[in-house]
mmCIF file of C-alpha atoms in Angstrom:
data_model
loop_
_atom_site.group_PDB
_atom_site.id
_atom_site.type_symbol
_atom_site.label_atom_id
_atom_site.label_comp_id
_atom_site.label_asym_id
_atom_site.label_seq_id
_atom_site.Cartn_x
_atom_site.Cartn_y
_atom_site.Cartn_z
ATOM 1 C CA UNK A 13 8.133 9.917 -3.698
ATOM 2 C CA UNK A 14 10.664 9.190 -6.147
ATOM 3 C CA UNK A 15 12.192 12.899 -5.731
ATOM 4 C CA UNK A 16 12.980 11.841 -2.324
ATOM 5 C CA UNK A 17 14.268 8.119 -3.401
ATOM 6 C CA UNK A 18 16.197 9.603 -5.567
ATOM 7 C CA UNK A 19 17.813 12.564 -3.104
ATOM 8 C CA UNK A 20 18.227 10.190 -0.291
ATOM 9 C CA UNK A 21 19.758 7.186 -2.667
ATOM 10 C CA UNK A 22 22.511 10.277 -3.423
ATOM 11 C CA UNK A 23 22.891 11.286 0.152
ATOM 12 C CA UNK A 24 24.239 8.302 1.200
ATOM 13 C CA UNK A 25 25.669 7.184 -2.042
ATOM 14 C CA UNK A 26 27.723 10.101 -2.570
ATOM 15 C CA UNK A 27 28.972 11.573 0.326
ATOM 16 C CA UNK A 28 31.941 14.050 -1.469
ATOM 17 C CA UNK A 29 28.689 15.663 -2.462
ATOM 18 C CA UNK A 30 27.340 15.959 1.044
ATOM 19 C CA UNK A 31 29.991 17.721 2.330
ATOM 20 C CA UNK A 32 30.050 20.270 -1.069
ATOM 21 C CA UNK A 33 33.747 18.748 -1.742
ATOM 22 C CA UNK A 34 34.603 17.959 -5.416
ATOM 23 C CA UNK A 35 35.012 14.721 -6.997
ATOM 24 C CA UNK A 36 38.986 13.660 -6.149
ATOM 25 C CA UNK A 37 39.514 10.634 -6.316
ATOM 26 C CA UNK A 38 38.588 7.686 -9.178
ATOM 27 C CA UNK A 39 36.813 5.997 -6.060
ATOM 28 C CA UNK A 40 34.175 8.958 -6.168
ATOM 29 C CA UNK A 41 33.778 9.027 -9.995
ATOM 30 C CA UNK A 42 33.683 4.976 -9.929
ATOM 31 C CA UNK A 43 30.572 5.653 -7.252
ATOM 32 C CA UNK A 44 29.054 8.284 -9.139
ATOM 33 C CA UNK A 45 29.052 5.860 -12.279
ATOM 34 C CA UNK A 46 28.218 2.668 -10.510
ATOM 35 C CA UNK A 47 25.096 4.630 -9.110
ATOM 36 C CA UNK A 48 23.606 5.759 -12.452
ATOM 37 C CA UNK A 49 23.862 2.202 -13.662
ATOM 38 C CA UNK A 50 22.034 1.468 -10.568
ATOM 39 C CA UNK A 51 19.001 4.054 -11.436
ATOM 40 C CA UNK A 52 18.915 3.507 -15.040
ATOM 41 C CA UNK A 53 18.676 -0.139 -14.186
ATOM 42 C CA UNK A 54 15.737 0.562 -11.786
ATOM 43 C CA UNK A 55 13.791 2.337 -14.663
ATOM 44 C CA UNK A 56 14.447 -0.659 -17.046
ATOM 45 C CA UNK A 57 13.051 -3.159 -14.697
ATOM 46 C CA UNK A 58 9.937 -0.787 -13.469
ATOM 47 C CA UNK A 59 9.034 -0.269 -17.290
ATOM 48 C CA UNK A 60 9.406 -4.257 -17.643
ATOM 49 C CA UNK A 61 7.551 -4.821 -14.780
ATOM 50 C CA UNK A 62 4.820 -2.220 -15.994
ATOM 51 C CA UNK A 63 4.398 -3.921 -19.411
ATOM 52 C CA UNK A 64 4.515 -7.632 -17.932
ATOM 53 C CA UNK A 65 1.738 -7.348 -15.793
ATOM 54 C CA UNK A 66 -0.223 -4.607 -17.889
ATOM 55 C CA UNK A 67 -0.506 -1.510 -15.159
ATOM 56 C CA UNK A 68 -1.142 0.643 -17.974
ATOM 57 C CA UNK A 69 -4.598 -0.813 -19.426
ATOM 58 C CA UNK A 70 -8.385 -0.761 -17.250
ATOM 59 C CA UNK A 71 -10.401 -3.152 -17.967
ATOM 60 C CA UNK A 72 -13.458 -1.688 -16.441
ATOM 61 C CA UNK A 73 -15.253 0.355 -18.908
ATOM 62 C CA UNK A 74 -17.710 -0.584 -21.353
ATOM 63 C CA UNK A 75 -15.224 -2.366 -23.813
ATOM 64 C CA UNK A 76 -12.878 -5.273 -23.027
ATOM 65 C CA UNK A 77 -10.430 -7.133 -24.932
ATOM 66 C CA UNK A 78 -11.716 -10.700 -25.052
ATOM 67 C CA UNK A 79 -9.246 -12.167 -26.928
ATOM 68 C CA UNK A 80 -6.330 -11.556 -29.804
ATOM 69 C CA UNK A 81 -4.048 -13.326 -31.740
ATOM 70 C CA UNK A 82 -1.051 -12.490 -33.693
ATOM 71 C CA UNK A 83 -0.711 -13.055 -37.426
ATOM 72 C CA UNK A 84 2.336 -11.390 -38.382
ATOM 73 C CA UNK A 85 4.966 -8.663 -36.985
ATOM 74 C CA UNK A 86 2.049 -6.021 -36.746
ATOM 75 C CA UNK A 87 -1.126 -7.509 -37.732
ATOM 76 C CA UNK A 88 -3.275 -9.206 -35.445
ATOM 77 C CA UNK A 89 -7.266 -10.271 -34.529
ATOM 78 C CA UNK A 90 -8.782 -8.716 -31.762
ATOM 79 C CA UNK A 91 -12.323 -10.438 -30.415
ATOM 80 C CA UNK A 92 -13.670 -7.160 -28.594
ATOM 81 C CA UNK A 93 -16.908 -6.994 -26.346
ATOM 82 C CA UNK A 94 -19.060 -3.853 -26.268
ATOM 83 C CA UNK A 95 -22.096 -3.791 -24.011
ATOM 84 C CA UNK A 96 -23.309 -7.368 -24.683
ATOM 85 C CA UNK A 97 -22.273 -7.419 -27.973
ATOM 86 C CA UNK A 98 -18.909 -8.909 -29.605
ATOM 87 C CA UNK A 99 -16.728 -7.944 -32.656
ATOM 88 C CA UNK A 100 -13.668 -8.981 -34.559
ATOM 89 C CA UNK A 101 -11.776 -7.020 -35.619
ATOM 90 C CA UNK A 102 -8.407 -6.955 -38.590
ATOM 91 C CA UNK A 103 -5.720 -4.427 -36.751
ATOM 92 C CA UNK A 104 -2.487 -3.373 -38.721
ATOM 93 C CA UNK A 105 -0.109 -0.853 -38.838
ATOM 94 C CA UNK A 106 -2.281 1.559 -41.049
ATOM 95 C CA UNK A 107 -5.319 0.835 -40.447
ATOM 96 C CA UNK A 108 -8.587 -1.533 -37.839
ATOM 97 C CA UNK A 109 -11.397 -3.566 -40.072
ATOM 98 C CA UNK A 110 -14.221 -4.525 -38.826
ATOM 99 C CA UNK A 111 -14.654 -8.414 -39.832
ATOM 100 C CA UNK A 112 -18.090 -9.601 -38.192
ATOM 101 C CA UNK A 113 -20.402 -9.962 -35.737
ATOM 102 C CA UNK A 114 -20.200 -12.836 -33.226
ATOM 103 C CA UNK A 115 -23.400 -14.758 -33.013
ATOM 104 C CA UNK A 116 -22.405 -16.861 -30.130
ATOM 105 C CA UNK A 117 -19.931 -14.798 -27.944
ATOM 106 C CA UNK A 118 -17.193 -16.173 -26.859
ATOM 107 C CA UNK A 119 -16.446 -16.544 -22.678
ATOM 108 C CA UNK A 120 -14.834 -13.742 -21.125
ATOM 109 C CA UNK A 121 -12.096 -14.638 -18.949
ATOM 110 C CA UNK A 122 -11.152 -13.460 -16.042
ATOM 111 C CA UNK A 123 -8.928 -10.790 -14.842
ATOM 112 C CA UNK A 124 -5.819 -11.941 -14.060
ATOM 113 C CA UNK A 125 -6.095 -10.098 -10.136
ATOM 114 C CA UNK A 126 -9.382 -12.437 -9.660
ATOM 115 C CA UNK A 127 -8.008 -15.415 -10.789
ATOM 116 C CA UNK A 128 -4.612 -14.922 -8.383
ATOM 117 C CA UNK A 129 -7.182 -13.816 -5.400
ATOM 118 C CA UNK A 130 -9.111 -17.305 -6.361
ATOM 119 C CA UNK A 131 -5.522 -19.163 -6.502
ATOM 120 C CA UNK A 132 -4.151 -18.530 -3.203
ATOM 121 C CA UNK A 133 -7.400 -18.412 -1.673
ATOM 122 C CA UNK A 134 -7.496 -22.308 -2.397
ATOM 123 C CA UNK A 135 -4.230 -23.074 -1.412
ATOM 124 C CA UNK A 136 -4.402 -21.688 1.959
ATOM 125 C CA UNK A 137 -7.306 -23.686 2.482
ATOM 126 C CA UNK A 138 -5.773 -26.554 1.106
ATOM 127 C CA UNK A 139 -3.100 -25.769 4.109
ATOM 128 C CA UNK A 140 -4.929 -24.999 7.003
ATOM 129 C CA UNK A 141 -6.396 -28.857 6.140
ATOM 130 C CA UNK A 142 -3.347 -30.197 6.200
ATOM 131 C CA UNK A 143 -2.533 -28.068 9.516
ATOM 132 C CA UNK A 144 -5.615 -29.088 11.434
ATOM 133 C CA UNK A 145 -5.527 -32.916 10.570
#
């Protein structure tokens, strides 16, 4: 899919290259440079948009994240939940302690994509009140 982005963003972006005629003129070199910025801009924003809203990590096997919190450049505490169970846990650059055993876990919040679906599911019912009144 992104081959074909790619091929058809250079089709009509360069078109010295779709007729096989070399670069002439500083108009075709300016193009050539202005799309590149384009692309590498497209990656920086993807990867940005990838690491904002966390596509990488799956939250739906047996261990979840429940909470963490910073306490320096590269150490934090991480409040992990396996099975029923939940942990805390030291995590630094060299090396993950375990620090205890929750007795009374703490509440699991909910994923983010439940908590939007739960959102806008309120406010369109909150506007098809206002619509019928």
């Amino acid at each position: 899919m992104a081959k074909l982005l790619l091929c058809s963003l250079a089709w009509f972006t360069f078109p010295s290259f779709a007729d096989n005629k070399p670069l002439n003129s500083p108009v075709d070199y300016l193009s050539v440079l202005l799309s590149l910025v384009v692309v590498i801009a497209m990656v920086f924003m993807l990867g940005y948009l990838m690491r904002r809203f966390n596509v990488t990590q799956h939250g739906g096997g047996q261990m979840k994240v429940v909470g963490s919190m910073a306490l320096g450049t590269r150490e934090r505490i991480l409040v992990i939940q396996v099975g029923e169970e939940q942990h805390m846990l030291g995590v630094t650059a060299q090396n993950i302690n375990h620090l205890a055993r929750l007795e009374t876990p703490l509440e699991v919040p909910q994923a983010s994509g439940d908590n939007f679906k739960n959102k806008l599911s309120q406010l369109m019912q909150g506007h098809k009140g206002k619509t019928d009144e």
